[in-house]
Coordinates of C-alpha atoms and ligand atoms in Angstrom, one line a residue:
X1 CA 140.9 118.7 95.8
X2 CA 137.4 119.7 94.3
X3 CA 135.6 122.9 96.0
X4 CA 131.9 122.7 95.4
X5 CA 130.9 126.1 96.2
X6 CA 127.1 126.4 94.1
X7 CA 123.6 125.7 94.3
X8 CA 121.7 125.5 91.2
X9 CA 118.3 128.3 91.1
X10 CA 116.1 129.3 88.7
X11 CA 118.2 127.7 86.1
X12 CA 121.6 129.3 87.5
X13 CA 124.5 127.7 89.4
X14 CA 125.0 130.0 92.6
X15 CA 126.6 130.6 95.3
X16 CA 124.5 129.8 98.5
X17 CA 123.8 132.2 101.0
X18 CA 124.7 129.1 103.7
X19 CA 128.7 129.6 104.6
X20 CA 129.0 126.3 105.9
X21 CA 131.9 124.6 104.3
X22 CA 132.0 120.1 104.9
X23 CA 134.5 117.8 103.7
X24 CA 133.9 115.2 101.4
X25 CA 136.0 112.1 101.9
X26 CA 136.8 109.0 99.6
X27 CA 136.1 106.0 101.9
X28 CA 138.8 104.4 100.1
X29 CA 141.7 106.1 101.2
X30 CA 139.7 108.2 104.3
X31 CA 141.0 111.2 102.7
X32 CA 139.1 114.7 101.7
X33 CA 138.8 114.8 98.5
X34 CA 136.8 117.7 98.3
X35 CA 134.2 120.6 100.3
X36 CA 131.2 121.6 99.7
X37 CA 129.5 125.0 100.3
X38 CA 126.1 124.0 101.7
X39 CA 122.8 125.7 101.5
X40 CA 120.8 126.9 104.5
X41 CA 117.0 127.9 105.1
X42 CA 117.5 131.3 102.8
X43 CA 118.6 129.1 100.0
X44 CA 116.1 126.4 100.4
X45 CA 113.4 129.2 100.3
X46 CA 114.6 130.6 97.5
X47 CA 114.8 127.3 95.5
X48 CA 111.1 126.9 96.5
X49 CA 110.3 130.5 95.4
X50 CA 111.5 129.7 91.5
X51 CA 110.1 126.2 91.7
X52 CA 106.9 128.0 92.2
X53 CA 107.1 130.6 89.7
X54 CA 108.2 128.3 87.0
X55 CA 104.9 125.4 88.1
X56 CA 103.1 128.5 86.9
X57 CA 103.7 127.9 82.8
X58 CA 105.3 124.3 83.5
X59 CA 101.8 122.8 85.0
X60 CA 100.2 123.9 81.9
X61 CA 102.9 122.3 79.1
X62 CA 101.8 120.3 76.5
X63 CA 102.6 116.6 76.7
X64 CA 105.1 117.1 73.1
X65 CA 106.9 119.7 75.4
X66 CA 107.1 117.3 78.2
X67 CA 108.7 114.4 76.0
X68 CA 111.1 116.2 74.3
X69 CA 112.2 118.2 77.5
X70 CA 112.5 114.2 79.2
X71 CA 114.5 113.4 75.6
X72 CA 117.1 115.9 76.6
X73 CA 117.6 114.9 80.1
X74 CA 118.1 111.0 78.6
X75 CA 120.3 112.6 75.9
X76 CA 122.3 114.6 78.8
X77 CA 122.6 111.9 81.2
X78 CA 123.6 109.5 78.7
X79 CA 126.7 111.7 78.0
X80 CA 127.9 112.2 81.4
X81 CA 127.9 108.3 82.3
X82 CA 131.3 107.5 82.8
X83 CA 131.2 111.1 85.3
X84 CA 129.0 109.9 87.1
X85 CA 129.7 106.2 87.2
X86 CA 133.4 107.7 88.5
X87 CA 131.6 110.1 90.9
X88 CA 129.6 107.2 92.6
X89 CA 133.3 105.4 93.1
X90 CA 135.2 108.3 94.4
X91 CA 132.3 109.2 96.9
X92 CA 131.4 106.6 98.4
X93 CA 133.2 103.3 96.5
X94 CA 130.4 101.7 94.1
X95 CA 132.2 98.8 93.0
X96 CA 132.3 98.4 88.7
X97 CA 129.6 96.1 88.9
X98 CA 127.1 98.3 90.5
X99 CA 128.0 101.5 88.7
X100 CA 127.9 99.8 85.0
X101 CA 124.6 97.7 86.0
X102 CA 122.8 100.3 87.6
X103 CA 123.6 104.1 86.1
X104 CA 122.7 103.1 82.8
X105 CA 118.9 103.0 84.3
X106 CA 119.0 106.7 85.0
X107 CA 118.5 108.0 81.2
X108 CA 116.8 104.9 80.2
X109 CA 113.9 106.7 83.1
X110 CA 113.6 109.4 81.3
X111 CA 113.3 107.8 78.1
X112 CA 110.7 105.2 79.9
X113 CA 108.5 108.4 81.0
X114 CA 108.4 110.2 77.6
X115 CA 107.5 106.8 76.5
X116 CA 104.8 106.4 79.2
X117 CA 103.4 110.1 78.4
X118 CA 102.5 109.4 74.4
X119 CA 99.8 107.3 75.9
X120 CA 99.1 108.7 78.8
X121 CA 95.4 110.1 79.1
X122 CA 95.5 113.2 81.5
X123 CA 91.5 113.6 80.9
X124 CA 89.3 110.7 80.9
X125 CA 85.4 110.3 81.0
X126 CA 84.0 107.7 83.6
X127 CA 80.3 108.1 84.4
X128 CA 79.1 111.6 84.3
X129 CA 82.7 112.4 85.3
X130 CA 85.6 114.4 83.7
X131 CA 88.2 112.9 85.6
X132 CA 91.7 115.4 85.2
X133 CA 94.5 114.3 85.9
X134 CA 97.0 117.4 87.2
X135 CA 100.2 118.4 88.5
X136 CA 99.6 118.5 92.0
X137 CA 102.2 121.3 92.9
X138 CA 105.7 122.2 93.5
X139 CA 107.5 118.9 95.0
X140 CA 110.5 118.2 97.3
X141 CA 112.8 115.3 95.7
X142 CA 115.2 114.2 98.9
X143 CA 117.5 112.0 98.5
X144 CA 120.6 109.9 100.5
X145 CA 123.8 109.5 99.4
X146 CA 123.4 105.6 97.8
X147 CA 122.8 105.6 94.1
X148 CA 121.5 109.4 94.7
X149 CA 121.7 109.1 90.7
X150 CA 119.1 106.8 90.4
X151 CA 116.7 107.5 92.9
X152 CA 117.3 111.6 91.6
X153 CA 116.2 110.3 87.9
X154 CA 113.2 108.1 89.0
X155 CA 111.7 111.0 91.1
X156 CA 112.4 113.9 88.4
X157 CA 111.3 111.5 85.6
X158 CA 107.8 111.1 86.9
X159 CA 107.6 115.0 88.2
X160 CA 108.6 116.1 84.6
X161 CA 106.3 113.9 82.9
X162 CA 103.6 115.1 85.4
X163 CA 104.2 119.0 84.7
X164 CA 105.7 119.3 88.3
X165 CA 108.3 121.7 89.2
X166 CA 110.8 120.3 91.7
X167 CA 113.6 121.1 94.3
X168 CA 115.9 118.4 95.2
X169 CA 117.7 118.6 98.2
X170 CA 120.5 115.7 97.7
X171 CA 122.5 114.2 100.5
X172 CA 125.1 116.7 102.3
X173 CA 128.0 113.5 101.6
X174 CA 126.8 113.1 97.8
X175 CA 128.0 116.8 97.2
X176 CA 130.6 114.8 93.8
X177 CA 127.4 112.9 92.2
X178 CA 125.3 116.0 92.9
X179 CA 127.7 118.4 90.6
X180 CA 127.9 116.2 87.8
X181 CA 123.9 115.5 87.7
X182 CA 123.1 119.3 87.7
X183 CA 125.6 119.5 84.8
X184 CA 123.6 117.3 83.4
X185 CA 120.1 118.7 83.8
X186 CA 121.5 122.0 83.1
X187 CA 122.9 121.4 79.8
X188 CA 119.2 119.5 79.3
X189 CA 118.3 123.5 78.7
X190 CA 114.8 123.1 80.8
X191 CA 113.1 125.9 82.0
X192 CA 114.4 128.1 84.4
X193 CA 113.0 126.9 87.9
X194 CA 111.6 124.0 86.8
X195 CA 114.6 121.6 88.8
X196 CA 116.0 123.3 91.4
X197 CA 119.0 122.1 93.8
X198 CA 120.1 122.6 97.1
X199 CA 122.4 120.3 98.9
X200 CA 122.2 121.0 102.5
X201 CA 121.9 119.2 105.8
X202 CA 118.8 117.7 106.5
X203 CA 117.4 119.4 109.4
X204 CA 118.1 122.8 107.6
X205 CA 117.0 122.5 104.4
X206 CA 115.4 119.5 104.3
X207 CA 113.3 121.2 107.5
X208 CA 112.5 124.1 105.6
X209 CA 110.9 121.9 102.4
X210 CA 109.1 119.4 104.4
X211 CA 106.9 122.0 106.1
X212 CA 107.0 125.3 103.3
X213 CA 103.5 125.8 102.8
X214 CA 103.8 126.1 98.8
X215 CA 105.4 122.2 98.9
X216 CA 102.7 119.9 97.8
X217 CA 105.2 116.6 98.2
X218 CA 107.5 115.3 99.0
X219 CA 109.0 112.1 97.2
X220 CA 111.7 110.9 99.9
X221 CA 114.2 108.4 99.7
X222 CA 116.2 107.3 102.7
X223 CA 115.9 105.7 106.4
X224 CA 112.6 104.8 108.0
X225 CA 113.6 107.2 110.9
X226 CA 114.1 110.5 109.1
X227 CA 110.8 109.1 107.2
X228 CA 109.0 109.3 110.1
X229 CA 110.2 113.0 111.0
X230 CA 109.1 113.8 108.0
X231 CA 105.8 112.4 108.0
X232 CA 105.3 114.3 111.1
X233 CA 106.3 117.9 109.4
X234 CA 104.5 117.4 106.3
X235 CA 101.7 116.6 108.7
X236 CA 100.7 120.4 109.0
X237 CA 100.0 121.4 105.5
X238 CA 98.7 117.8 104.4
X239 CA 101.6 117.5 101.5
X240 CA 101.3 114.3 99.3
X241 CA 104.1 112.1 100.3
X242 CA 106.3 108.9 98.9
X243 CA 108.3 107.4 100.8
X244 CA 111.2 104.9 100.1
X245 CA 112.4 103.7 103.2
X246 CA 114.9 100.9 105.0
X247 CA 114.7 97.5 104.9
X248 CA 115.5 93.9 106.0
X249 CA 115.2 91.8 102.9
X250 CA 114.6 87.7 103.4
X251 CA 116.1 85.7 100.8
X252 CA 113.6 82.6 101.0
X253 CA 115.9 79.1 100.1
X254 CA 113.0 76.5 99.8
X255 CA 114.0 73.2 100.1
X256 CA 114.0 72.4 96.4
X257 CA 116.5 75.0 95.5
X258 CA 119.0 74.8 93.2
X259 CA 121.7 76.0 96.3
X260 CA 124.7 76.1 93.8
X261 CA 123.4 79.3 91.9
X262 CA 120.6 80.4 94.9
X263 CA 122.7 81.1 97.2
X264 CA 125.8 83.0 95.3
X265 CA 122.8 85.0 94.2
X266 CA 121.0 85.6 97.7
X267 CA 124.8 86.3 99.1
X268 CA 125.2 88.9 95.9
X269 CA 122.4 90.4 96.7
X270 CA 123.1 90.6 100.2
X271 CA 126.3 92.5 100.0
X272 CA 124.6 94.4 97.1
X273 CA 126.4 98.4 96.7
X274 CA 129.0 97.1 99.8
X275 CA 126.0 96.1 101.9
X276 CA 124.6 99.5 101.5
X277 CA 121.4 98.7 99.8
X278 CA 117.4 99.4 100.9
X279 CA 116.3 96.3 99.3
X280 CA 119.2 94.0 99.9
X281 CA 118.4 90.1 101.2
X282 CA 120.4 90.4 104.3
X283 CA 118.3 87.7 105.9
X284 CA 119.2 83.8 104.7
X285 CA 116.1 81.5 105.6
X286 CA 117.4 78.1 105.1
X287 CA 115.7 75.0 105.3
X288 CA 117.0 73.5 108.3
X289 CA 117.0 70.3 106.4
X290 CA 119.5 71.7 104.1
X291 CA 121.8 74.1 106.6
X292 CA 124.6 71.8 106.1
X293 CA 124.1 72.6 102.5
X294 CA 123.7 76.1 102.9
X295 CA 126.6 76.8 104.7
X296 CA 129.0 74.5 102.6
X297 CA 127.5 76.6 99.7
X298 CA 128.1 80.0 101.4
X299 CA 131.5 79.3 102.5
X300 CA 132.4 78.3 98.7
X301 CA 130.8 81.6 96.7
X302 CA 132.2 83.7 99.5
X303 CA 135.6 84.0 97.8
X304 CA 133.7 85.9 95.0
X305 CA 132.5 88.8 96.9
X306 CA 136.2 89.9 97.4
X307 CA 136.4 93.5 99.5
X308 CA 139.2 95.5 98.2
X309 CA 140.0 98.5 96.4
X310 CA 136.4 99.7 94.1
X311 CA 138.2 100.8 91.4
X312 CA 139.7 97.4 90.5
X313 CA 137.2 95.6 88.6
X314 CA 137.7 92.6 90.5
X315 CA 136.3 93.7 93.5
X316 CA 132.7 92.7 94.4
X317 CA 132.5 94.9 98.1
X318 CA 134.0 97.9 98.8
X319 CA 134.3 99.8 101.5
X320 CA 131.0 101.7 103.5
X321 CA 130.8 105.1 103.0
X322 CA 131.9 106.9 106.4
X323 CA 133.8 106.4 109.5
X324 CA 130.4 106.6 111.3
X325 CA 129.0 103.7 109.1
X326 CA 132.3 101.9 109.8
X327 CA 131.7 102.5 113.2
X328 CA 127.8 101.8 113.2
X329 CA 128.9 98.5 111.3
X330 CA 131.7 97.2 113.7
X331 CA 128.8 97.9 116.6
X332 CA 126.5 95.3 114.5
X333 CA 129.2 92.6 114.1
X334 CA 130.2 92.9 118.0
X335 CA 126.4 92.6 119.0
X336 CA 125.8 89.3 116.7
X337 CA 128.7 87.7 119.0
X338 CA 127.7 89.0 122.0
X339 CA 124.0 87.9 121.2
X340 CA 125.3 84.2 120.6
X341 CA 125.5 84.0 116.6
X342 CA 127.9 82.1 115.4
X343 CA 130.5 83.8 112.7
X344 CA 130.6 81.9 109.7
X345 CA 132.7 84.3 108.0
X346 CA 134.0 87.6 108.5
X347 CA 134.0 89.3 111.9
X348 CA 135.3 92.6 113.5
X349 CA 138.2 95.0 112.2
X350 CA 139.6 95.2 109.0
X351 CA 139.6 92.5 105.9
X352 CA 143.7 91.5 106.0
X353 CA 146.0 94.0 103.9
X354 CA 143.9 96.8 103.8
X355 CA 144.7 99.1 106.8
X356 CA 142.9 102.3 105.6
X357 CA 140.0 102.9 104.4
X358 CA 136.3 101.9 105.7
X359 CA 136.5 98.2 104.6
X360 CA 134.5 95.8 106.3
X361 CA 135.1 92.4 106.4
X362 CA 132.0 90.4 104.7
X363 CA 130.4 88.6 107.5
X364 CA 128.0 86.1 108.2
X365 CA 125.9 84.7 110.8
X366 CA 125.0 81.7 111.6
X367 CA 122.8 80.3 115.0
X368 CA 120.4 83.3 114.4
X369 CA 117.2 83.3 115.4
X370 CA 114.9 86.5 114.2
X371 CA 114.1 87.9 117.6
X372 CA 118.3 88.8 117.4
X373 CA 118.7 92.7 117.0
X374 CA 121.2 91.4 114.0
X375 CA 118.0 89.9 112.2
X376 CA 115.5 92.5 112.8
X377 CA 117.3 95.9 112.7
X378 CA 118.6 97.6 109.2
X379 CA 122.3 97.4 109.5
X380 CA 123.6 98.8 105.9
X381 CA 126.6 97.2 105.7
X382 CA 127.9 93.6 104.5
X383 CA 126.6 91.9 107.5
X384 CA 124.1 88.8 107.0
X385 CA 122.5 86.6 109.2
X386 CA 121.3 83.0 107.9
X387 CA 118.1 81.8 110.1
X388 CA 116.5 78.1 109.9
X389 CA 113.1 77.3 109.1
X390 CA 111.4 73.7 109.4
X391 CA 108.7 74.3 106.5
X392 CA 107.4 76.9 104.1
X393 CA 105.1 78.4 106.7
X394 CA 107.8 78.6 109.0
X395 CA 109.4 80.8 106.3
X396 CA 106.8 82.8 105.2
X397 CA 106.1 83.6 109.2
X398 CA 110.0 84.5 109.8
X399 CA 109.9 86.5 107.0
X400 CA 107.1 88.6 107.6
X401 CA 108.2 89.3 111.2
X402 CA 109.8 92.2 110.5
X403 CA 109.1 96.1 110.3
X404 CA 109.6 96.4 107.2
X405 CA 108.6 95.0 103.6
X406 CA 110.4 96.0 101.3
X407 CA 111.8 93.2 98.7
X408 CA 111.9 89.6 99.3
X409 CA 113.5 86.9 97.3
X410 CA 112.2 83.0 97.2
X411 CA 114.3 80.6 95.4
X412 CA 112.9 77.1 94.4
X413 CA 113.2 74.7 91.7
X414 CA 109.3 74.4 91.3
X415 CA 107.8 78.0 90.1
X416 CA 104.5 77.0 90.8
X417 CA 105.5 76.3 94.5
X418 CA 107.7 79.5 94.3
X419 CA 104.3 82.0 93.5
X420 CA 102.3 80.6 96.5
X421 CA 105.3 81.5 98.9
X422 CA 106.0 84.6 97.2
X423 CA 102.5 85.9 97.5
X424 CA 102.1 85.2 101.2
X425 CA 105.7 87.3 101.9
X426 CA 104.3 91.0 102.8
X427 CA 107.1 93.3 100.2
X428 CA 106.4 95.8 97.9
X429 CA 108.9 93.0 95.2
X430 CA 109.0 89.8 95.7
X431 CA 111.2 88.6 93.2
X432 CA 111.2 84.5 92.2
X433 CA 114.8 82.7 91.9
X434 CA 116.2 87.0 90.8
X435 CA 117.4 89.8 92.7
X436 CA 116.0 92.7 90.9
X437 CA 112.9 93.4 89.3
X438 CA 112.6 94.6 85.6
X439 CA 112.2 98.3 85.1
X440 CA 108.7 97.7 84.7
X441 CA 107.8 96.7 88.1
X442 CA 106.1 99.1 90.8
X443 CA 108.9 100.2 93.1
X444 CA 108.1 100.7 96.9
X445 CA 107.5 99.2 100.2
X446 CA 104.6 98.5 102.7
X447 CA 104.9 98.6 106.4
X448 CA 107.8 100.7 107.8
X449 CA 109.6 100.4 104.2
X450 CA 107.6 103.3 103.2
X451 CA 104.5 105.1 101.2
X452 CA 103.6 104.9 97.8
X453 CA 105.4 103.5 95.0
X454 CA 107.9 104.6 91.7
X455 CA 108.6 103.6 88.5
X456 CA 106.2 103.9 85.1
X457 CA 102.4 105.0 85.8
X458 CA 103.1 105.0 89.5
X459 CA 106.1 107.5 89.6
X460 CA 104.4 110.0 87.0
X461 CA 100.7 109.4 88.9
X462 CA 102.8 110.2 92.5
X463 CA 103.2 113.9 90.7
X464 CA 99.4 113.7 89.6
X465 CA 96.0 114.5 91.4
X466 CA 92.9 113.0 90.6
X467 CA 89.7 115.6 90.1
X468 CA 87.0 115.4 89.0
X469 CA 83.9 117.5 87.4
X470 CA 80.8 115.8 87.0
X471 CA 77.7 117.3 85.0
Ligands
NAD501 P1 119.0 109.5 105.8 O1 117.6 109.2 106.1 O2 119.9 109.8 106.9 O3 119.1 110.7 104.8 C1 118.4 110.8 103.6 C2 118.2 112.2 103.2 O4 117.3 112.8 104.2 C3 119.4 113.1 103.2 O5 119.4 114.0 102.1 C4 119.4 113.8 104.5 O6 120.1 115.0 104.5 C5 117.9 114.1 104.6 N1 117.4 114.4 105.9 C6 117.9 114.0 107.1 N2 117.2 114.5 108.1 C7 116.2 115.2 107.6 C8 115.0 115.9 108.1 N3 114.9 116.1 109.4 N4 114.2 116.5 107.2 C9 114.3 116.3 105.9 N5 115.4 115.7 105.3 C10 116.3 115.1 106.2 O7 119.6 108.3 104.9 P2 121.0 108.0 104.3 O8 122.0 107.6 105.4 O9 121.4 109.1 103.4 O10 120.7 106.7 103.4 C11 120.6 105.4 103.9 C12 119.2 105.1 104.3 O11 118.4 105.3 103.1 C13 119.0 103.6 104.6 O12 118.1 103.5 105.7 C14 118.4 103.0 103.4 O13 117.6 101.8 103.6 C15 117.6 104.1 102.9 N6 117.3 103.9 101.5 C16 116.1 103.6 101.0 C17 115.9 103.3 99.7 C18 114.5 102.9 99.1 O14 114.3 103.1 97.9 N7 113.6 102.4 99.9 C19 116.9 103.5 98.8 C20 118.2 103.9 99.3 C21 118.4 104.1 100.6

């Protein structure tokens, strides 16, 4: 049984002034594994009070500083892998080929932006203009519970390379993940207060950062819903905001695709992190030429994405992370019947043989149309619908009747044909016969998949202000 019992401020682990103690549970097994000592509003203010004082010399670093300070964070990470690959497991049950594919990327971010910065031009001459680039202030990193690693990294590699101080305030269930990563950033030797972090609930600390008047962002990743909220308080003092928000991904079959490797890959990326990912394709448009085809095809890759145990490197979907998701999930599956899809596989209750633990059985819908509360609401889970389309505008249409934009895929044999679909689908990505984007890509979404966008120039130029003095 772990006790987490410190916050990490001014370069110190501490114990909060909050006395709240929550368990932490391993969805596997339902079992506390652990408790964490959250932090309250005193806490969060005094995060934001050594963020502040340390913005003071930080904002005015050289760029050498700034790389080699990004160097040590890479260096740090890189060495506390396999902790937090195992952290991601225990917490909430990251399957093997999600931890090894995807926590890699979090050093390699830092590398990226120290990479970025030698090149970088802070001060540039357009016009009669000095155009300077600066730190716009002391930002607010929030973050959920999925791949917390990841979307910590991305956010604190553009801050840093932008000379912004930072407190993160991590999901109140990623409490494991968040004590290794501080480890990490702590034996990175930065300056005191330059990363500051807080796990707390959300409407306590997270409150008190997304309306402190001496926050000038907030980079937020998590649902469209606590987006909004937080649109709202940030609203008084006018803070600079990114948001990463929720999602209902189309995976475009057109009627040239090659269905025996497009759809194993629209299914993988589908039940992507147990279903539990923003930019998953967790709507099928098939050609309803082909939907024979496409459900043959589905019904042969689906003994691939076999739910078990997320330890076992065998297994492709584990279970979600809570009771309440379990809960939320079984809700979804029950509405798809009672809204007249068809189940093509899965269903409610348990996958067979595994009586504990929050395991849902992969499912799939067929007889969906898009007006279905199935097809158009987030559902984070392994739960897909497939939808029929008559011809690529049919497809395009379906698949920009949604909320939200955030990645698409289209699969075709002809690339050509592929590009002018792609470019007509409103995402942030739209990725062409793939399921994720190179590192080099813009992260973000448009419509109610969020603000603003990460990765490369655009995470460091989120952290960055634009001024300029003209003679
Ligand atoms: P969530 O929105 O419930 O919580 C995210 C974070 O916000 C947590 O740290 C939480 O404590 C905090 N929070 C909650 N209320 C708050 C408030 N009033 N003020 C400030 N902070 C508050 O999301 P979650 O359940 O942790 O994660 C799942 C959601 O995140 C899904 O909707 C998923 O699509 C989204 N997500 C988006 C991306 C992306 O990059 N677009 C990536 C991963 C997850």
């Amino acid at each position: 049984m772990r006790t987490i019992d410190h916050v990490y401020i001014d370069g110190q682990f501490v114990i909060p002034h909050g006395t709240e103690i929550s368990p932490l549970y391993n969805p596997a097994t339902e079992e506390v594994i652990g408790r964490v000592r959250l932090a309250d509003e005193t806490d969060a203010h005094a995060a934001v009070a050594a963020a502040k004082r340390a913005f003071a010399t930080f904002s005015r670093t050289s760029k050498e500083e700034r790389i080699a300070l990004l160097h040590r964070l890479s260096a740090s990470f890189t060495e506390r892998l396999d902790d937090l690959k195992a952290a991601m497991t225990e917490e909430y049950g990251a399957v093997r080929g999600i931890v090894d594919g995807l926590i890699p990327l979090a050093p390699g971010m830092f590398d990226a932006a120290a990479k970025l910065l030698e090149d970088y031009e802070f001060t540039r001459t357009r016009g009669t203009n000095t155009i300077v680039m600066e730190p716009l202030g002391v930002a607010a990193v929030i973050t959920p519970w999925n791949l917390s690693t990841v979307f910590i990294a991305q956010k604190l590699a553009g801050a840093i390379a932008a000379g912004t101080t930072v407190v993160v305030k991590p999901s109140e269930i990623s409490a494991i993940q968040t004590q290794v990563l501080t480890e990490a950033i702590d034996a990175a030797d930065l300056p005191p207060g330059v990363v500051n972090i807080v796990t707390g609930r959300g409407n306590v600390v997270g409150n008190v950062l997304t309306s402190h008047p001496d926050i000038a962002k907030v980079g937020f990743t998590g649902s469209t819903a606590v987006g909004q909220q937080i649109m709202r308080n940030a609203a008084e003092t006018f803070k600079r905001l990114t948001l990463e928000l929720g999602g209902k991904g189309p995976s475009i079959l057109l009627d040239d695709a090659d269905l025996a490797s497009a759809v194993p890959a629209a299914l993988a990326s589908g039940f992507l992190n147990n279903g539990q990912t923003c930019f998953a394709g967790t709507r099928i448009l098939a050609p309803r030429s082909r939907l024979d085809e496409v459900v043959e095809a589905i019904g042969k890759a689906m003994p691939a994405f076999r739910v078990g145990d997320p330890t076992d490197p065998a297994t492709a979907v584990g279970p979600v992370v809570s009771q309440q998701q379990f809960d939320r999930v079984q809700h979804y599956i029950r509405l798809g019947q009672e809204e007249g899809a068809q189940l093509l596989t899965g269903g409610p209750g348990r996958p067979e043989g595994l009586a504990k633990g929050w395991y849902v059985r992969p499912t799939v819908f067929t007889g969906v149309t898009n007006e279905m509360r199935v097809a158009r609401e987030e559902i984070f889970g392994p739960v897909l619908v497939v939808i029929p389309f008559e011809d690529d505008d049919e497809a395009v249409s379906i698949a920009n009747d949604t909320p939200y934009g955030l990645q698409a895929q289209v699969f075709s044999s002809d690339t050509e044909r592929a590009r002018g679909v792609a470019r007509q689908v409103q995402a942030g990505t739209v990725l062409i016969n793939r399921i994720f984007a190179d590192d080099e890509a813009p992260f973000g979404g448009i419509k109610q998949s969020g603000i603003g966008r990460e990765h490369h120039t655009y995470g460091l130029e989120a952290y960055l202000e634009p001024r300029a003095i003209s003679e």
